[in-house]
């Protein structure tokens, strides 16, 4: 099985731009049958760095300003995604849940 993730980000038609997630969707695909298995996760995300979507971004993504204004911030959406992933993995008898570990520690300086 595979997780397929689709995201939309803030954008401009030209120039430098720091992108922020404004929508995320995840589905589980059964590779043997090439079908979506189980439920899917879909959430819109309220941008915080550039909260107003550009006209270009609204046209490209199909999202409205109200869509993101009414959405939860990224932290809450990621918490919900984590819960969904753990439930989805737990529901799959053939899957091995991922082990959680701390990030690697930086080497200590000898000074």
XYZ file of N, CA and C in Angstrom:
333
model
N 0.837 -1.181 0.000
C 0.000 0.000 0.000
C 0.878 1.239 0.000
N 0.345 2.278 -0.616
C 1.048 3.547 -0.699
C 0.162 4.667 -0.172
N 0.781 5.669 0.410
C 0.082 6.903 0.731
C 0.335 7.878 -0.408
N -0.724 8.437 -0.951
C -0.604 9.439 -2.003
C -1.042 10.772 -1.402
N -0.142 11.759 -1.497
C -0.375 13.061 -0.877
C -0.468 14.126 -1.957
N -1.456 14.992 -1.839
C -1.619 16.115 -2.745
C -1.701 17.374 -1.894
N -0.924 18.397 -2.256
C -0.946 19.648 -1.498
C -1.142 20.828 -2.436
N -1.709 21.878 -1.885
C -1.794 23.167 -2.558
C -1.089 24.168 -1.654
N -0.416 25.134 -2.279
C 0.342 26.134 -1.525
C -0.002 27.536 -2.009
N 0.298 28.508 -1.158
C 0.171 29.891 -1.588
C 1.133 30.132 -2.737
N 0.770 31.054 -3.632
C 1.600 31.280 -4.811
C 1.327 32.638 -5.422
N 2.277 33.071 -6.228
C 2.168 34.282 -7.044
C 2.500 33.898 -8.473
N 2.109 34.726 -9.399
C 2.425 34.427 -10.800
C 3.884 34.724 -11.128
N 4.524 35.639 -10.378
C 5.921 35.997 -10.640
C 6.621 36.355 -9.348
N 7.948 36.255 -9.398
C 8.764 36.725 -8.290
C 8.986 35.674 -7.221
N 9.840 36.026 -6.292
C 10.154 35.157 -5.153
C 8.934 35.046 -4.244
N 8.772 33.861 -3.647
C 7.612 33.655 -2.789
C 7.896 32.495 -1.864
N 7.674 32.695 -0.591
C 7.744 31.590 0.359
C 6.379 30.924 0.379
N 6.339 29.665 0.005
C 5.074 28.948 -0.097
C 4.609 28.457 1.270
N 3.318 28.512 1.483
C 2.695 27.946 2.679
C 1.620 26.965 2.238
N 1.514 25.852 2.943
C 0.445 24.909 2.633
C -0.908 25.543 2.911
N -1.845 25.352 1.969
C -3.209 25.821 2.186
C -4.234 24.694 2.018
N -3.776 23.524 1.579
C -4.671 22.372 1.463
C -3.827 21.113 1.390
N -4.318 20.051 2.017
C -3.644 18.755 1.951
C -4.694 17.660 1.832
N -4.392 16.691 0.982
C -5.230 15.515 0.836
C -4.347 14.278 0.824
N -4.808 13.214 1.474
C -4.048 11.968 1.532
C -5.012 10.803 1.333
N -4.619 9.857 0.503
C -5.382 8.620 0.337
C -4.427 7.435 0.414
N -4.970 6.277 0.752
C -4.210 5.033 0.748
C -4.570 4.296 -0.539
N -3.554 3.919 -1.310
C -3.774 3.191 -2.556
C -3.282 1.768 -2.380
N -4.156 0.810 -2.687
C -3.781 -0.600 -2.705
C -3.070 -0.843 -4.033
N -1.783 -1.110 -3.978
C -0.975 -1.239 -5.186
C -1.412 -2.436 -6.037
N -1.830 -3.508 -5.397
C -2.227 -4.715 -6.146
C -3.430 -4.440 -7.043
N -4.406 -3.696 -6.533
C -5.615 -3.435 -7.317
C -5.642 -2.032 -7.916
N -4.669 -1.184 -7.510
C -4.608 0.215 -7.947
C -5.916 0.955 -7.647
N -6.445 0.690 -6.457
C -7.653 1.373 -6.025
C -7.391 2.059 -4.690
N -8.186 3.081 -4.432
C -8.113 3.762 -3.141
C -8.785 2.863 -2.121
N -8.077 2.599 -1.022
C -8.651 1.742 0.016
C -8.838 2.563 1.285
N -9.964 2.391 1.919
C -10.233 3.097 3.165
C -10.671 4.525 2.933
N -10.688 5.262 4.038
C -11.137 6.645 3.944
C -9.997 7.541 3.486
N -10.298 8.804 3.303
C -9.270 9.737 2.880
C -9.235 10.920 3.838
N -8.106 11.596 3.841
C -7.915 12.769 4.684
C -7.870 13.990 3.772
N -8.651 15.001 4.086
C -8.660 16.225 3.290
C -8.927 17.405 4.208
N -8.017 18.362 4.207
C -8.199 19.556 5.035
C -7.632 20.772 4.331
N -8.268 21.884 4.565
C -7.725 23.177 4.153
C -6.962 23.754 5.333
N -6.010 24.626 5.039
C -5.108 25.153 6.063
C -5.074 26.680 5.970
N -5.194 27.325 7.111
C -5.139 28.784 7.140
C -3.676 29.245 7.098
N -3.290 29.998 6.061
C -1.916 30.502 6.010
C -1.724 31.602 7.050
N -0.514 31.694 7.587
C -0.258 32.695 8.622
C 0.757 33.745 8.175
N 1.677 33.382 7.297
C 2.693 34.340 6.851
C 2.122 35.334 5.837
N 1.361 34.831 4.895
C 0.687 35.653 3.878
C -0.774 35.205 3.859
N -1.583 35.719 4.792
C -2.938 35.189 4.944
C -3.906 35.496 3.801
N -3.582 36.480 2.961
C -4.477 36.830 1.849
C -3.972 36.156 0.576
N -4.823 35.319 -0.025
C -4.460 34.632 -1.265
C -4.424 35.616 -2.425
N -3.453 35.439 -3.306
C -3.397 36.268 -4.514
C -4.488 35.799 -5.483
N -4.867 36.683 -6.390
C -5.841 36.307 -7.422
C -5.318 35.128 -8.229
N -4.015 35.127 -8.520
C -3.395 34.020 -9.258
C -3.572 32.704 -8.491
N -3.325 32.738 -7.205
C -3.439 31.534 -6.372
C -4.882 31.035 -6.325
N -5.825 31.943 -6.203
C -7.244 31.538 -6.169
C -7.643 30.879 -7.494
N -7.181 31.452 -8.604
C -7.499 30.853 -9.918
C -6.832 29.499 -10.080
N -5.559 29.389 -9.694
C -4.792 28.159 -9.881
C -5.324 27.010 -9.021
N -5.649 27.292 -7.774
C -6.050 26.235 -6.835
C -7.554 26.011 -6.772
N -8.326 27.010 -7.167
C -9.779 26.915 -7.034
C -10.269 27.200 -5.623
N -9.344 27.549 -4.736
C -9.718 27.873 -3.360
C -10.101 29.341 -3.256
N -11.023 29.639 -2.359
C -11.421 31.019 -2.121
C -10.767 31.519 -0.841
N -10.806 32.824 -0.657
C -10.272 33.393 0.576
C -11.043 32.858 1.776
N -12.349 32.712 1.632
C -13.166 32.176 2.730
C -12.771 30.745 3.083
N -12.372 29.955 2.075
C -11.941 28.574 2.331
C -10.792 28.534 3.328
N -9.804 29.414 3.136
C -8.643 29.386 4.027
C -8.875 30.188 5.302
N -9.696 31.227 5.227
C -10.007 32.000 6.440
C -10.710 31.129 7.471
N -11.549 30.206 7.009
C -12.310 29.333 7.910
C -11.542 28.077 8.315
N -10.332 27.914 7.801
C -9.556 26.690 8.040
C -8.758 26.790 9.343
N -8.298 25.629 9.807
C -7.426 25.568 10.978
C -5.997 25.874 10.570
N -5.169 26.324 11.529
C -3.748 26.531 11.232
C -3.038 25.201 11.020
N -1.855 25.268 10.422
C -1.092 24.078 10.049
C -0.887 23.119 11.221
N -0.535 23.614 12.389
C -0.259 22.749 13.546
C -1.453 21.844 13.854
N -2.656 22.396 13.880
C -3.842 21.578 14.168
C -4.115 20.567 13.059
N -3.924 20.988 11.817
C -4.145 20.070 10.692
C -3.138 18.922 10.741
N -1.879 19.226 11.050
C -0.874 18.158 11.142
C -1.165 17.214 12.303
N -1.673 17.739 13.417
C -2.083 16.867 14.528
C -3.198 15.924 14.082
N -4.183 16.469 13.347
C -5.279 15.632 12.834
C -4.768 14.607 11.826
N -3.827 15.015 10.988
C -3.243 14.086 10.012
C -2.514 12.956 10.735
N -1.773 13.283 11.771
C -1.063 12.270 12.545
C -2.049 11.253 13.133
N -3.136 11.744 13.704
C -4.170 10.861 14.252
C -4.760 9.978 13.155
N -5.064 10.567 12.011
C -5.626 9.810 10.883
C -4.655 8.736 10.418
N -3.367 9.098 10.279
C -2.366 8.127 9.826
C -2.242 6.960 10.800
N -2.181 7.258 12.087
C -2.060 6.180 13.078
C -3.287 5.277 13.062
N -4.470 5.857 12.930
C -5.698 5.055 12.860
C -5.709 4.218 11.583
N -5.288 4.816 10.472
C -5.271 4.116 9.193
C -4.280 2.967 9.222
N -3.122 3.199 9.793
C -2.112 2.145 9.898
C -2.581 1.054 10.844
N -3.191 1.425 11.977
C -3.692 0.443 12.935
C -4.806 -0.417 12.346
N -5.586 0.146 11.410
C -6.677 -0.605 10.784
C -6.178 -1.603 9.753
N -4.928 -1.492 9.358
C -4.359 -2.350 8.325
C -3.579 -3.480 8.994
N -4.120 -4.679 8.947
C -3.474 -5.825 9.607
C -2.098 -6.127 9.043
N -1.861 -5.780 7.769
C -0.585 -6.097 7.133
C 0.482 -5.035 7.360
N 0.088 -3.906 7.917
C 1.042 -2.800 8.060
C 1.768 -2.875 9.391
N 2.976 -2.427 9.380
C 3.751 -2.306 10.603
C 3.786 -0.833 10.967
N 3.264 -0.464 12.138
C 3.266 0.950 12.507
C 4.687 1.491 12.562
N 4.866 2.747 12.157
C 6.204 3.318 12.202
C 6.651 3.497 13.642
N 7.948 3.328 13.853
C 8.498 3.567 15.183
C 8.771 5.051 15.307
N 8.391 5.607 16.434
C 8.663 7.017 16.680
C 9.994 7.127 17.380
N 10.790 8.045 16.928
C 12.080 8.247 17.561
C 12.370 9.729 17.611
N 13.253 10.087 18.479
C 13.678 11.475 18.571
C 14.590 11.790 17.399
N 14.616 13.065 16.997
C 15.549 13.407 15.927
C 16.984 13.204 16.399
N 17.903 12.958 15.456
C 19.299 12.739 15.865
C 19.837 13.973 16.589
N 20.648 13.717 17.572
C 21.257 14.822 18.321
C 22.470 15.333 17.569
N 22.691 16.632 17.687
C 23.879 17.228 17.080
C 25.100 16.811 17.896
N 26.238 16.583 17.233
C 27.446 16.206 17.996
C 27.827 17.330 18.962
N 28.305 16.919 20.110
C 28.756 17.910 21.087
C 30.100 18.468 20.655
N 30.285 19.749 20.915
C 31.587 20.330 20.580
C 32.601 19.941 21.635
N 33.829 19.862 21.239
C 34.888 19.448 22.187
C 35.513 20.652 22.863
N 34.983 21.830 22.623
C 35.559 23.043 23.227
C 35.191 23.209 24.658
